[in-house]
């Protein structure tokens, strides 16, 4: 399955990872489509990492999650997934990430070393997704 990601989202994810290092950044991936199907990630929304060990783990601010789900129900963009960075690791799910897998079919983007990889929380482990970069946005052209 191939998902689409805008070039603006990829730029935001790399910038957020750089900004947060040596701690993990985290946030939400919004767009069109529904969990488990093809979709297009159009927006990355940074959230506070409220983990007590932010250089090793991430925990998305639950208020940010709540607000995004509420907006989605009101007709806004869908919550397609989540992102976080591995400041010293690789863009693959860690043992901690696997512990936090819920099998909700959402997309996990992991940023490490300037690379962004996309995974599906399939309920039977994480499966890497192929993605296609689409579109340009104003931020990239400026
Ligand atoms: Zn992780």
PDB file of C-alpha atoms and ligand atoms in Angstrom:
ATOM      1  CA  UNK A   1       0.000   0.000   0.000  1.00  0.00           C
ATOM      2  CA  UNK A   2       1.294   3.411  -0.971  1.00  0.00           C
ATOM      3  CA  UNK A   3       0.484   6.541   0.974  1.00  0.00           C
ATOM      4  CA  UNK A   4       0.973  10.105  -0.165  1.00  0.00           C
ATOM      5  CA  UNK A   5       2.832  12.686   1.886  1.00  0.00           C
ATOM      6  CA  UNK A   6       3.228  16.320   0.974  1.00  0.00           C
ATOM      7  CA  UNK A   7       6.724  17.733   0.688  1.00  0.00           C
ATOM      8  CA  UNK A   8       5.743  20.342   3.285  1.00  0.00           C
ATOM      9  CA  UNK A   9       4.992  17.604   5.841  1.00  0.00           C
ATOM     10  CA  UNK A  10       8.355  15.933   5.229  1.00  0.00           C
ATOM     11  CA  UNK A  11      10.122  19.274   5.729  1.00  0.00           C
ATOM     12  CA  UNK A  12       8.200  19.905   8.953  1.00  0.00           C
ATOM     13  CA  UNK A  13       9.055  16.453  10.333  1.00  0.00           C
ATOM     14  CA  UNK A  14      12.783  16.902   9.691  1.00  0.00           C
ATOM     15  CA  UNK A  15      12.736  20.411  11.173  1.00  0.00           C
ATOM     16  CA  UNK A  16      10.845  19.270  14.272  1.00  0.00           C
ATOM     17  CA  UNK A  17      13.292  16.417  14.862  1.00  0.00           C
ATOM     18  CA  UNK A  18      16.211  18.856  14.629  1.00  0.00           C
ATOM     19  CA  UNK A  19      14.521  21.353  16.909  1.00  0.00           C
ATOM     20  CA  UNK A  20      13.748  18.805  19.632  1.00  0.00           C
ATOM     21  CA  UNK A  21      17.082  16.948  19.650  1.00  0.00           C
ATOM     22  CA  UNK A  22      18.458  15.493  21.881  1.00  0.00           C
ATOM     23  CA  UNK A  23      14.877  14.907  22.965  1.00  0.00           C
ATOM     24  CA  UNK A  24      12.250  13.145  20.866  1.00  0.00           C
ATOM     25  CA  UNK A  25       9.758  15.341  19.033  1.00  0.00           C
ATOM     26  CA  UNK A  26       6.211  14.115  18.563  1.00  0.00           C
ATOM     27  CA  UNK A  27       2.953  15.128  16.997  1.00  0.00           C
ATOM     28  CA  UNK A  28       0.031  14.212  14.808  1.00  0.00           C
ATOM     29  CA  UNK A  29      -0.350  13.438  11.122  1.00  0.00           C
ATOM     30  CA  UNK A  30      -3.541  14.820   9.602  1.00  0.00           C
ATOM     31  CA  UNK A  31      -4.986  14.462   6.149  1.00  0.00           C
ATOM     32  CA  UNK A  32      -7.559  12.749   3.998  1.00  0.00           C
ATOM     33  CA  UNK A  33      -8.371   9.066   3.928  1.00  0.00           C
ATOM     34  CA  UNK A  34      -9.061   6.718   6.795  1.00  0.00           C
ATOM     35  CA  UNK A  35      -6.907   4.491   8.995  1.00  0.00           C
ATOM     36  CA  UNK A  36      -5.876   1.281   7.262  1.00  0.00           C
ATOM     37  CA  UNK A  37      -6.474   2.589   3.765  1.00  0.00           C
ATOM     38  CA  UNK A  38      -4.621   4.693   1.302  1.00  0.00           C
ATOM     39  CA  UNK A  39      -4.470   8.278   2.312  1.00  0.00           C
ATOM     40  CA  UNK A  40      -2.667  11.534   1.972  1.00  0.00           C
ATOM     41  CA  UNK A  41      -0.869  13.150   4.862  1.00  0.00           C
ATOM     42  CA  UNK A  42      -1.275  16.880   4.408  1.00  0.00           C
ATOM     43  CA  UNK A  43      -0.403  18.366   7.786  1.00  0.00           C
ATOM     44  CA  UNK A  44       2.008  17.586  10.613  1.00  0.00           C
ATOM     45  CA  UNK A  45       0.894  19.137  13.897  1.00  0.00           C
ATOM     46  CA  UNK A  46       3.632  19.379  16.544  1.00  0.00           C
ATOM     47  CA  UNK A  47       2.586  18.442  20.087  1.00  0.00           C
ATOM     48  CA  UNK A  48       4.353  18.632  23.418  1.00  0.00           C
ATOM     49  CA  UNK A  49       6.275  15.486  24.417  1.00  0.00           C
ATOM     50  CA  UNK A  50       5.047  15.025  27.969  1.00  0.00           C
ATOM     51  CA  UNK A  51       7.079  11.881  28.669  1.00  0.00           C
ATOM     52  CA  UNK A  52       9.162  11.994  31.847  1.00  0.00           C
ATOM     53  CA  UNK A  53      12.097  10.714  29.764  1.00  0.00           C
ATOM     54  CA  UNK A  54      11.735  12.781  26.589  1.00  0.00           C
ATOM     55  CA  UNK A  55      15.197  11.845  25.282  1.00  0.00           C
ATOM     56  CA  UNK A  56      14.187   8.155  25.254  1.00  0.00           C
ATOM     57  CA  UNK A  57      10.435   8.077  24.876  1.00  0.00           C
ATOM     58  CA  UNK A  58       7.547  10.128  23.659  1.00  0.00           C
ATOM     59  CA  UNK A  59       4.055  10.719  24.882  1.00  0.00           C
ATOM     60  CA  UNK A  60       1.849  13.030  22.867  1.00  0.00           C
ATOM     61  CA  UNK A  61       0.074  15.685  24.923  1.00  0.00           C
ATOM     62  CA  UNK A  62      -3.419  14.146  25.344  1.00  0.00           C
ATOM     63  CA  UNK A  63      -5.036  17.569  24.970  1.00  0.00           C
ATOM     64  CA  UNK A  64      -3.559  17.861  21.466  1.00  0.00           C
ATOM     65  CA  UNK A  65      -4.895  14.393  20.611  1.00  0.00           C
ATOM     66  CA  UNK A  66      -8.315  15.232  21.962  1.00  0.00           C
ATOM     67  CA  UNK A  67      -8.466  18.502  20.022  1.00  0.00           C
ATOM     68  CA  UNK A  68      -7.471  16.762  16.765  1.00  0.00           C
ATOM     69  CA  UNK A  69     -10.076  14.003  17.138  1.00  0.00           C
ATOM     70  CA  UNK A  70     -12.720  16.568  17.997  1.00  0.00           C
ATOM     71  CA  UNK A  71     -11.856  18.640  14.915  1.00  0.00           C
ATOM     72  CA  UNK A  72     -11.949  15.483  12.743  1.00  0.00           C
ATOM     73  CA  UNK A  73     -15.435  14.622  13.985  1.00  0.00           C
ATOM     74  CA  UNK A  74     -16.522  18.180  13.187  1.00  0.00           C
ATOM     75  CA  UNK A  75     -15.517  17.677   9.551  1.00  0.00           C
ATOM     76  CA  UNK A  76     -11.877  18.671   9.746  1.00  0.00           C
ATOM     77  CA  UNK A  77      -8.912  16.606   8.526  1.00  0.00           C
ATOM     78  CA  UNK A  78      -8.670  13.016   9.754  1.00  0.00           C
ATOM     79  CA  UNK A  79      -6.129  11.850  12.328  1.00  0.00           C
ATOM     80  CA  UNK A  80      -4.162   9.446  10.128  1.00  0.00           C
ATOM     81  CA  UNK A  81      -1.342   8.840  12.559  1.00  0.00           C
ATOM     82  CA  UNK A  82       1.460  10.079  14.731  1.00  0.00           C
ATOM     83  CA  UNK A  83       5.113  10.969  14.397  1.00  0.00           C
ATOM     84  CA  UNK A  84       8.144  11.018  16.661  1.00  0.00           C
ATOM     85  CA  UNK A  85      11.904  11.100  16.299  1.00  0.00           C
ATOM     86  CA  UNK A  86      14.762   8.857  17.378  1.00  0.00           C
ATOM     87  CA  UNK A  87      17.554  11.357  18.101  1.00  0.00           C
ATOM     88  CA  UNK A  88      20.226   8.655  18.336  1.00  0.00           C
ATOM     89  CA  UNK A  89      18.574   5.744  16.596  1.00  0.00           C
ATOM     90  CA  UNK A  90      17.184   4.591  13.300  1.00  0.00           C
ATOM     91  CA  UNK A  91      13.810   5.326  11.687  1.00  0.00           C
ATOM     92  CA  UNK A  92      12.435   1.926  12.697  1.00  0.00           C
ATOM     93  CA  UNK A  93      10.049   1.126  15.577  1.00  0.00           C
ATOM     94  CA  UNK A  94      11.905   0.518  18.839  1.00  0.00           C
ATOM     95  CA  UNK A  95      11.032  -2.067  21.498  1.00  0.00           C
ATOM     96  CA  UNK A  96       9.271   0.722  23.407  1.00  0.00           C
ATOM     97  CA  UNK A  97       7.289   1.644  20.294  1.00  0.00           C
ATOM     98  CA  UNK A  98       6.178  -1.972  19.910  1.00  0.00           C
ATOM     99  CA  UNK A  99       4.981  -1.946  23.525  1.00  0.00           C
ATOM    100  CA  UNK A 100       2.825   1.060  22.672  1.00  0.00           C
ATOM    101  CA  UNK A 101       1.383  -0.441  19.520  1.00  0.00           C
ATOM    102  CA  UNK A 102      -2.396  -0.605  19.720  1.00  0.00           C
ATOM    103  CA  UNK A 103      -3.151  -2.090  16.316  1.00  0.00           C
ATOM    104  CA  UNK A 104      -5.373   0.857  15.437  1.00  0.00           C
ATOM    105  CA  UNK A 105      -4.037   0.792  11.840  1.00  0.00           C
ATOM    106  CA  UNK A 106      -2.741   4.323  12.141  1.00  0.00           C
ATOM    107  CA  UNK A 107       0.465   5.500  10.533  1.00  0.00           C
ATOM    108  CA  UNK A 108       3.606   6.095  12.562  1.00  0.00           C
ATOM    109  CA  UNK A 109       6.231   8.329  11.020  1.00  0.00           C
ATOM    110  CA  UNK A 110       9.659   7.996  12.599  1.00  0.00           C
ATOM    111  CA  UNK A 111      12.400  10.533  11.905  1.00  0.00           C
ATOM    112  CA  UNK A 112      16.072   9.707  12.457  1.00  0.00           C
ATOM    113  CA  UNK A 113      19.275  10.955  10.898  1.00  0.00           C
ATOM    114  CA  UNK A 114      17.364  13.162   8.454  1.00  0.00           C
ATOM    115  CA  UNK A 115      15.337  10.203   7.146  1.00  0.00           C
ATOM    116  CA  UNK A 116      11.600   9.782   7.564  1.00  0.00           C
ATOM    117  CA  UNK A 117      10.052   6.311   7.455  1.00  0.00           C
ATOM    118  CA  UNK A 118       6.352   5.489   7.612  1.00  0.00           C
ATOM    119  CA  UNK A 119       4.954   2.430   9.359  1.00  0.00           C
ATOM    120  CA  UNK A 120       1.489   0.993   9.817  1.00  0.00           C
ATOM    121  CA  UNK A 121       0.509  -0.142  13.322  1.00  0.00           C
ATOM    122  CA  UNK A 122      -1.147  -3.282  12.008  1.00  0.00           C
ATOM    123  CA  UNK A 123      -1.911  -5.042  15.275  1.00  0.00           C
ATOM    124  CA  UNK A 124       0.551  -7.682  14.181  1.00  0.00           C
ATOM    125  CA  UNK A 125       3.649  -5.531  14.461  1.00  0.00           C
ATOM    126  CA  UNK A 126       4.632  -2.525  12.370  1.00  0.00           C
ATOM    127  CA  UNK A 127       4.692  -2.765   8.599  1.00  0.00           C
ATOM    128  CA  UNK A 128       6.765  -0.321   6.596  1.00  0.00           C
ATOM    129  CA  UNK A 129       4.777   1.744   4.116  1.00  0.00           C
ATOM    130  CA  UNK A 130       5.934   3.006   0.775  1.00  0.00           C
ATOM    131  CA  UNK A 131       5.192   6.676   0.358  1.00  0.00           C
ATOM    132  CA  UNK A 132       4.990   9.043  -2.539  1.00  0.00           C
ATOM    133  CA  UNK A 133       5.881  12.688  -2.082  1.00  0.00           C
ATOM    134  CA  UNK A 134       3.313  15.015  -3.556  1.00  0.00           C
ATOM    135  CA  UNK A 135       2.775  18.716  -4.014  1.00  0.00           C
ATOM    136  CA  UNK A 136       4.666  21.780  -3.154  1.00  0.00           C
ATOM    137  CA  UNK A 137       3.765  24.261  -0.550  1.00  0.00           C
ATOM    138  CA  UNK A 138       4.435  27.918  -0.041  1.00  0.00           C
ATOM    139  CA  UNK A 139       6.856  27.321   2.818  1.00  0.00           C
ATOM    140  CA  UNK A 140       9.103  25.247   0.603  1.00  0.00           C
ATOM    141  CA  UNK A 141       9.271  27.904  -2.086  1.00  0.00           C
ATOM    142  CA  UNK A 142      10.134  30.756   0.238  1.00  0.00           C
TER     143      UNK A 142
HETATM  144 ZN1  LIG B   1      10.289   5.358  18.926  1.00  0.00          ZN
END
